[in-house]
Short mmCIF file of C-alpha atoms and ligand atoms in Angstrom, two decimals:
data_model
loop_
_atom_site.label_atom_id
_atom_site.label_comp_id
_atom_site.label_asym_id
_atom_site.label_seq_id
_atom_site.Cartn_x
_atom_site.Cartn_y
_atom_site.Cartn_z
CA UNK A 195 0.00 0.00 0.00
CA UNK A 196 1.50 3.30 -1.05
CA UNK A 197 0.84 6.55 0.79
CA UNK A 198 0.38 10.18 -0.17
CA UNK A 199 4.05 10.85 0.52
CA UNK A 200 5.16 8.02 -1.80
CA UNK A 201 3.30 9.65 -4.71
CA UNK A 202 4.81 13.01 -3.82
CA UNK A 203 1.39 14.61 -3.89
CA UNK A 204 2.02 17.53 -1.58
CA UNK A 205 1.99 18.92 1.94
CA UNK A 206 -1.27 17.40 3.13
CA UNK A 207 -1.91 13.73 3.81
CA UNK A 208 -5.58 14.04 2.82
CA UNK A 209 -6.95 16.31 0.10
CA UNK A 210 -9.19 19.36 0.23
CA UNK A 211 -12.65 18.85 -1.26
CA UNK A 212 -16.18 17.54 -1.03
CA UNK A 213 -16.30 13.83 -0.23
CA UNK A 214 -19.09 11.33 0.11
CA UNK A 215 -19.27 9.80 3.59
CA UNK A 216 -22.61 7.97 3.62
CA UNK A 217 -25.65 6.86 1.68
CA UNK A 218 -28.69 8.81 2.98
CA UNK A 219 -30.57 5.55 3.39
CA UNK A 220 -28.05 4.28 5.94
CA UNK A 221 -28.75 7.15 8.26
CA UNK A 222 -31.97 6.43 10.11
CA UNK A 223 -32.67 7.16 13.78
CA UNK A 224 -29.33 5.90 15.11
CA UNK A 225 -25.98 7.66 14.76
CA UNK A 226 -23.34 6.10 12.52
CA UNK A 227 -19.72 5.66 13.54
CA UNK A 228 -17.57 6.56 10.53
CA UNK A 229 -13.87 6.65 9.80
CA UNK A 230 -12.44 8.86 7.06
CA UNK A 231 -9.25 10.93 6.67
CA UNK A 232 -7.71 8.85 9.44
CA UNK A 233 -10.18 10.19 12.02
CA UNK A 234 -13.33 9.02 13.73
CA UNK A 235 -16.70 10.68 13.30
CA UNK A 236 -20.25 10.46 14.60
CA UNK A 237 -22.89 11.11 11.94
CA UNK A 238 -26.54 11.53 12.88
CA UNK A 239 -29.81 12.90 11.62
CA UNK A 240 -31.54 15.36 13.97
CA UNK A 241 -35.28 15.24 14.48
CA UNK A 242 -35.70 18.11 11.99
CA UNK A 243 -34.06 15.91 9.33
CA UNK A 244 -30.82 17.88 9.47
CA UNK A 245 -27.64 15.84 9.02
CA UNK A 246 -24.87 16.51 11.55
CA UNK A 247 -21.26 15.30 11.50
CA UNK A 248 -19.20 15.64 14.66
CA UNK A 249 -15.80 14.36 15.64
CA UNK A 250 -16.52 11.11 17.43
CA UNK A 251 -15.04 11.67 20.87
CA UNK A 252 -16.76 13.43 23.76
CA UNK A 253 -14.88 16.40 25.23
CA UNK A 254 -15.53 15.15 28.76
CA UNK A 255 -13.74 11.78 28.90
CA UNK A 256 -13.34 10.76 25.29
CA UNK A 257 -16.25 8.38 24.81
CA UNK A 258 -17.12 7.52 21.19
CA UNK A 259 -20.56 9.07 20.85
CA UNK A 260 -21.79 6.76 18.09
CA UNK A 261 -20.31 3.44 19.21
CA UNK A 262 -22.45 2.23 22.06
CA UNK A 263 -25.44 -0.08 22.26
CA UNK A 264 -25.85 -0.73 26.00
CA UNK A 265 -26.04 2.67 27.73
CA UNK A 266 -29.52 3.72 28.86
CA UNK A 267 -28.87 7.03 27.09
CA UNK A 268 -28.60 5.10 23.83
CA UNK A 269 -31.44 2.68 24.54
CA UNK A 270 -33.77 5.57 25.44
CA UNK A 271 -32.78 7.45 22.24
CA UNK A 272 -29.72 9.67 22.36
CA UNK A 273 -30.91 12.16 19.71
CA UNK A 274 -32.97 15.06 21.09
CA UNK A 275 -34.08 17.69 18.62
CA UNK A 276 -30.95 18.25 16.55
CA UNK A 277 -28.65 17.48 19.50
CA UNK A 278 -27.07 14.22 20.61
CA UNK A 279 -26.17 12.87 24.05
CA UNK A 280 -22.97 11.06 24.94
CA UNK A 281 -23.61 7.52 26.21
CA UNK A 282 -21.31 7.83 29.24
CA UNK A 283 -22.50 10.78 31.38
CA UNK A 284 -25.20 12.14 29.07
CA UNK A 285 -23.61 15.44 28.10
CA UNK A 286 -25.57 16.74 25.14
CA UNK A 287 -24.04 18.38 22.04
CA UNK A 288 -25.79 20.62 19.52
CA UNK A 289 -25.27 20.50 15.75
CA UNK A 290 -22.57 23.18 16.13
CA UNK A 291 -20.64 20.76 18.37
CA UNK A 292 -21.11 22.87 21.51
CA UNK A 293 -22.27 21.11 24.67
CA UNK A 294 -25.74 22.47 25.42
CA UNK A 295 -26.76 20.40 28.45
CA UNK A 296 -25.03 18.58 31.30
CA UNK A 297 -27.74 16.93 33.41
CA UNK A 298 -25.93 17.10 36.78
CA UNK A 299 -24.16 20.45 36.40
CA UNK A 300 -25.38 23.93 37.45
CA UNK A 301 -23.90 27.09 36.06
CA UNK A 302 -22.30 27.89 32.75
CA UNK A 303 -21.05 25.11 30.53
CA UNK A 304 -17.29 25.43 29.95
CA UNK A 305 -16.22 26.70 26.53
CA UNK A 306 -14.00 23.66 26.13
CA UNK A 307 -17.02 21.36 26.27
CA UNK A 308 -17.13 21.33 22.50
CA UNK A 309 -16.34 18.94 19.66
CA UNK A 310 -15.63 19.84 16.07
CA UNK A 311 -18.68 20.01 13.82
CA UNK A 312 -18.12 19.54 10.07
CA UNK A 313 -19.84 21.16 7.11
CA UNK A 314 -22.06 18.58 5.44
CA UNK A 315 -24.44 18.56 2.51
CA UNK A 316 -27.08 16.03 1.56
CA UNK A 317 -27.73 15.77 -2.18
CA UNK A 318 -29.09 13.11 -4.53
CA UNK A 319 -29.32 10.51 -1.78
CA UNK A 320 -25.72 11.00 -0.61
CA UNK A 321 -24.15 12.74 2.37
CA UNK A 322 -20.99 14.73 1.68
CA UNK A 323 -18.49 16.48 3.94
CA UNK A 324 -16.27 19.42 3.14
CA UNK A 325 -12.74 18.42 4.17
CA UNK A 326 -10.00 21.02 4.24
CA UNK A 327 -6.62 20.60 5.96
CA UNK A 328 -6.48 24.42 6.16
CA UNK A 329 -9.97 24.60 7.68
CA UNK A 330 -11.30 27.01 5.04
CA UNK A 331 -14.81 27.32 3.61
CA UNK A 332 -15.62 25.42 0.39
CA UNK A 333 -14.02 26.98 -2.70
CA UNK A 334 -16.31 25.10 -5.09
CA UNK A 335 -19.79 23.55 -5.01
CA UNK A 336 -20.97 20.01 -5.52
CA UNK A 337 -22.47 19.54 -8.98
CA UNK A 338 -26.18 20.18 -9.44
CA UNK A 339 -28.33 17.39 -10.79
CA UNK A 340 -31.79 18.62 -11.80
CA UNK A 341 -32.61 15.10 -13.09
CA UNK A 342 -32.83 13.93 -9.47
CA UNK A 343 -36.10 15.84 -9.11
CA UNK A 344 -37.43 14.98 -12.57
CA UNK A 345 -40.03 12.18 -12.31
CA UNK A 346 -39.03 10.83 -15.75
CA UNK A 347 -35.72 9.75 -14.21
CA UNK A 348 -35.47 6.73 -11.94
CA UNK A 349 -33.55 7.58 -8.79
CA UNK A 350 -30.61 5.39 -7.98
CA UNK A 351 -29.97 3.12 -5.09
CA UNK A 352 -26.32 3.42 -4.16
CA UNK A 353 -23.97 0.49 -4.78
CA UNK A 354 -21.55 0.14 -1.89
CA UNK A 355 -18.38 -1.07 -3.58
CA UNK A 356 -16.51 -1.32 -0.29
CA UNK A 357 -12.98 -0.37 0.70
CA UNK A 358 -9.70 -0.93 -1.10
CA UNK A 359 -6.15 -0.90 0.21
CA UNK A 360 -5.38 1.50 -2.59
CA UNK A 361 -4.46 5.16 -2.64
CA UNK A 362 -7.20 7.20 -4.39
CA UNK A 363 -4.48 8.39 -6.79
CA UNK A 364 -4.74 5.03 -8.57
CA UNK A 365 -8.46 5.64 -9.12
CA UNK A 366 -7.89 9.18 -10.40
CA UNK A 367 -5.52 7.81 -13.08
CA UNK A 368 -8.58 6.28 -14.76
CA UNK A 369 -9.83 9.68 -15.97
CA UNK A 370 -6.86 9.92 -18.37
CA UNK A 371 -6.57 6.22 -19.19
CA UNK A 372 -7.50 5.76 -22.84
CA UNK A 373 -5.69 2.43 -23.33
CA UNK A 374 -7.65 0.44 -20.72
CA UNK A 375 -11.04 1.07 -22.33
CA UNK A 376 -10.65 -1.71 -24.90
CA UNK A 377 -9.00 -4.42 -22.77
CA UNK A 378 -10.99 -3.83 -19.58
CA UNK A 379 -14.37 -2.57 -20.74
CA UNK A 380 -14.60 -4.04 -24.23
CA UNK A 381 -14.88 -0.63 -25.91
CA UNK A 382 -14.06 -0.11 -29.57
CA UNK A 383 -13.11 3.52 -29.24
CA UNK A 384 -13.87 6.07 -31.94
CA UNK A 385 -12.88 9.27 -30.17
CA UNK A 386 -11.31 10.36 -26.91
CA UNK A 387 -10.15 13.57 -25.34
CA UNK A 388 -9.23 14.87 -21.90
CA UNK A 389 -9.61 18.31 -20.47
CA UNK A 390 -8.55 19.89 -17.20
CA UNK A 391 -10.17 23.14 -16.16
CA UNK A 392 -9.53 24.49 -12.67
CA UNK A 393 -10.81 21.99 -10.13
CA UNK A 394 -12.61 19.98 -12.86
CA UNK A 395 -11.09 17.06 -14.82
CA UNK A 396 -12.99 15.80 -17.87
CA UNK A 397 -12.91 12.78 -20.16
CA UNK A 398 -15.02 12.64 -23.33
CA UNK A 399 -15.17 9.40 -25.27
CA UNK A 400 -17.35 7.40 -27.60
CA UNK A 401 -17.22 3.97 -29.18
CA UNK A 402 -18.85 0.59 -29.40
CA UNK A 403 -19.22 -1.32 -26.15
CA UNK A 404 -19.78 -4.98 -25.39
CA UNK A 405 -22.49 -4.56 -22.75
CA UNK A 406 -23.97 -1.09 -22.44
CA UNK A 407 -25.20 -0.65 -26.05
CA UNK A 408 -26.78 -2.81 -28.75
CA UNK A 409 -24.56 -4.06 -31.57
CA UNK A 410 -23.79 -1.03 -33.75
CA UNK A 411 -24.62 1.83 -31.47
CA UNK A 412 -22.07 4.07 -29.78
CA UNK A 413 -21.67 4.40 -26.07
CA UNK A 414 -20.84 8.03 -25.46
CA UNK A 415 -19.78 9.33 -22.09
CA UNK A 416 -18.96 12.75 -20.83
CA UNK A 417 -17.25 12.19 -17.50
CA UNK A 418 -15.99 14.74 -15.06
CA UNK A 419 -14.50 15.03 -11.61
CA UNK A 420 -15.72 17.92 -9.52
CA UNK A 421 -12.74 18.12 -7.18
CA UNK A 422 -10.82 15.03 -6.12
CA UNK A 423 -13.60 12.71 -4.91
CA UNK A 424 -16.81 13.09 -6.92
CA UNK A 425 -17.11 11.78 -10.47
CA UNK A 426 -20.21 12.04 -12.62
CA UNK A 427 -20.78 10.90 -16.16
CA UNK A 428 -23.53 11.54 -18.65
CA UNK A 429 -23.95 8.22 -20.41
CA UNK A 430 -25.65 7.82 -23.77
CA UNK A 431 -26.09 4.13 -24.43
CA UNK A 432 -29.06 1.78 -24.21
CA UNK A 433 -30.69 4.53 -22.15
CA UNK A 434 -29.74 8.05 -21.15
CA UNK A 435 -28.18 7.86 -17.75
CA UNK A 436 -26.09 9.74 -15.21
CA UNK A 437 -23.42 7.84 -13.36
CA UNK A 438 -21.95 8.72 -9.99
CA UNK A 439 -18.69 7.33 -8.66
CA UNK A 440 -17.43 8.68 -5.37
CA UNK A 441 -14.34 7.76 -3.41
CA UNK A 442 -13.12 9.00 -0.05
CA UNK A 443 -9.85 8.35 1.79
CA UNK A 444 -10.40 6.22 4.90
CA UNK A 445 -6.77 6.26 5.95
CA UNK A 446 -3.60 7.14 4.07
CA UNK A 447 -3.50 4.48 1.34
CA UNK A 448 -7.01 3.15 1.89
CA UNK A 449 -10.18 4.29 0.11
CA UNK A 450 -13.95 3.69 0.22
CA UNK A 451 -15.91 3.65 -3.04
CA UNK A 452 -19.54 3.99 -4.15
CA UNK A 453 -21.28 3.75 -7.53
CA UNK A 454 -24.79 4.67 -8.69
CA UNK A 455 -26.74 5.26 -11.90
CA UNK A 456 -29.71 7.52 -12.55
CA UNK A 457 -31.65 6.32 -15.60
CA UNK A 458 -34.08 8.22 -17.83
CA UNK A 459 -37.31 6.48 -18.73
CA UNK A 460 -39.40 7.11 -21.84
CA UNK A 461 -42.32 8.22 -19.71
CA UNK A 462 -43.07 11.55 -18.14
CA UNK A 463 -43.26 9.74 -14.86
CA UNK A 464 -41.26 6.54 -14.50
CA UNK A 465 -43.40 3.43 -14.07
CA UNK A 466 -42.74 0.30 -12.00
CA UNK A 467 -41.46 -1.37 -15.18
CA UNK A 468 -39.11 1.60 -15.78
CA UNK A 469 -37.76 1.21 -12.25
CA UNK A 470 -37.04 -2.44 -12.88
CA UNK A 471 -35.30 -1.62 -16.17
CA UNK A 472 -33.26 1.09 -14.47
CA UNK A 473 -32.14 -1.30 -11.72
CA UNK A 474 -31.00 -3.77 -14.36
CA UNK A 475 -29.09 -1.06 -16.23
CA UNK A 476 -27.45 0.12 -13.03
CA UNK A 477 -26.37 -3.45 -12.39
CA UNK A 478 -24.72 -3.55 -15.84
CA UNK A 479 -23.01 -0.24 -15.18
CA UNK A 480 -21.83 -1.54 -11.82
CA UNK A 481 -20.38 -4.62 -13.53
CA UNK A 482 -18.50 -2.35 -15.93
CA UNK A 483 -17.10 -0.40 -12.97
CA UNK A 484 -16.29 -3.68 -11.27
CA UNK A 485 -13.89 -4.38 -14.15
CA UNK A 486 -11.78 -1.42 -12.96
CA UNK A 487 -12.22 -2.41 -9.33
CA UNK A 488 -10.99 -5.93 -10.03
CA UNK A 489 -7.67 -4.53 -11.24
CA UNK A 490 -7.29 -2.02 -8.41
CA UNK A 491 -7.96 -4.63 -5.76
CA UNK A 492 -4.91 -6.68 -6.77
CA UNK A 493 -2.39 -4.34 -8.41
CA UNK A 494 0.77 -2.98 -6.81
CA UNK A 495 0.89 0.81 -6.54
CA UNK A 496 1.98 2.65 -9.69
CA UNK A 497 4.07 5.23 -7.86
CA UNK A 498 5.87 5.73 -11.17
CA UNK A 499 4.02 4.95 -14.40
CA UNK A 500 6.16 3.57 -17.22
CA UNK A 501 4.37 6.06 -19.39
CA UNK A 502 4.16 5.99 -23.17
CA UNK A 503 3.33 8.96 -25.34
CA UNK A 504 0.03 7.39 -26.38
CA UNK A 505 -1.10 6.39 -22.89
CA UNK A 506 -3.21 9.50 -22.36
CA UNK A 507 -2.28 12.41 -20.07
CA UNK A 508 -1.60 10.54 -16.81
CA UNK A 509 1.02 13.11 -15.84
CA UNK A 510 -1.49 15.94 -16.27
CA UNK A 511 -4.11 14.07 -14.21
CA UNK A 512 -1.58 13.54 -11.43
CA UNK A 513 -0.52 17.17 -11.52
CA UNK A 514 -4.19 18.24 -11.49
CA UNK A 515 -4.75 16.03 -8.42
CA UNK A 516 -1.85 17.68 -6.55
CA UNK A 517 -3.74 20.98 -6.21
CA UNK A 518 -5.91 19.39 -3.53
CA UNK A 519 -2.93 18.25 -1.43
CA UNK A 520 -1.36 21.69 -1.27
CA UNK A 521 -2.37 25.08 0.15
CA UNK A 522 -5.25 26.63 -1.75
CA UNK A 523 -3.16 29.77 -2.23
CA UNK A 524 -1.18 27.73 -4.80
CA UNK A 525 -4.23 26.33 -6.59
CA UNK A 526 -4.48 28.88 -9.41
CA UNK A 527 -0.83 28.53 -10.33
CA UNK A 528 -1.04 24.75 -10.22
CA UNK A 529 -4.19 24.76 -12.37
CA UNK A 530 -2.45 26.90 -14.99
CA UNK A 531 0.01 24.00 -15.48
CA UNK A 532 -2.76 21.59 -16.42
CA UNK A 533 -5.66 23.64 -17.83
CA UNK A 534 -6.29 22.64 -21.44
CA UNK A 535 -7.52 19.92 -23.80
CA UNK A 536 -5.35 16.85 -24.47
CA UNK A 537 -5.56 14.23 -27.19
CA UNK A 538 -3.44 11.28 -28.34
CA UNK A 539 -2.16 10.63 -31.87
CA UNK A 540 -3.90 7.33 -32.33
CA UNK A 541 -7.45 8.48 -31.59
CA UNK A 542 -9.54 11.35 -32.98
CA UNK A 543 -10.64 14.10 -30.60
CA UNK A 544 -14.29 14.81 -29.95
CA UNK A 545 -16.08 15.09 -33.34
CA UNK A 546 -17.56 18.50 -34.07
CA UNK A 547 -21.06 17.05 -34.40
CA UNK A 548 -20.84 15.68 -30.87
CA UNK A 549 -19.33 18.86 -29.51
CA UNK A 550 -22.18 20.81 -31.11
CA UNK A 551 -24.70 18.90 -28.97
CA UNK A 552 -23.10 20.63 -26.01
CA UNK A 553 -21.85 18.99 -22.88
CA UNK A 554 -22.27 19.46 -19.23
CA UNK A 555 -18.69 20.51 -18.56
S1 FES B 1059 -17.46 11.00 28.41
FE1 FES B 1059 -19.11 11.90 27.36
S2 FES B 1059 -20.36 12.66 28.92
FE2 FES B 1059 -18.66 11.85 29.98
FE1 FE2 B 1060 -12.47 2.23 -16.39
#
């Protein structure tokens, strides 16, 4: 397992950005104990529906707030309003992380009775956190997805791909990787190009595909990272679809991964049959992603790539990724080193007719 330092990514062990930490459906009336970025968290949903992420350990004596099943505090329901009680001595913390009640204490609550509260956002059935080693506010937004609220589209159910003893860098390489599309995914490529623009990294490709289209049709995808951990792709194949792949560092050199697919039906409002079709298509998409996963789960780290000219712009993708491991004050200068469109000699760039249809990014 290689670490951030081995890849020479930058000053920070974990990157700045928006990262998925949970599937909304996992978060019911009990808090979840999570581990990401090498630290422990307690995630819960307040009675108003608000999602709250706190560091896991109580300021009093260090109890893990979300890892207890036997305390009467927990058995009686530890969430009150949008606050949560610690299992050990029942101190209660608000969504801002400040202790707002100590049952056996009169007088003011000490300032230090506080745990860090993290900025979270719930969107398209996922819960995201803003992680920043410099503790700044978000410098970009999560992508919008109006299709989520369009009844013609079948909402996804998230595929939990699990964790890999792999640095997320190895996953990022995929955005530039033209030469794996044939061997791994069975594509017969007709065009391919890469673009980096600020905090966005894009791949546009089209070609035949063994599973996701019928015999002569093209599978066309427009795929983009918004920051280092959230990938979306508009997929034109058997159906119009939007793919989501998210990955979040658990520890240095270990990553957790999710996949999902939103599928457009032919009806104004998707029917039961459309939902079934969409689930089947998501399964096929998941299998296609599994082909990448299969390699990642058993490869040694590619700290150095034995790179060929026609491999696609791995070096640009790696440079692009470095901006998130370094102070944001350097981001603009770093982006200027990678901003641009990149093609390889052996494959045409995006055809004008396709470009004319417009793309999301
Ligand atoms: S350790 Fe949490 S209330 Fe005492
Ligand atoms: Fe792939």
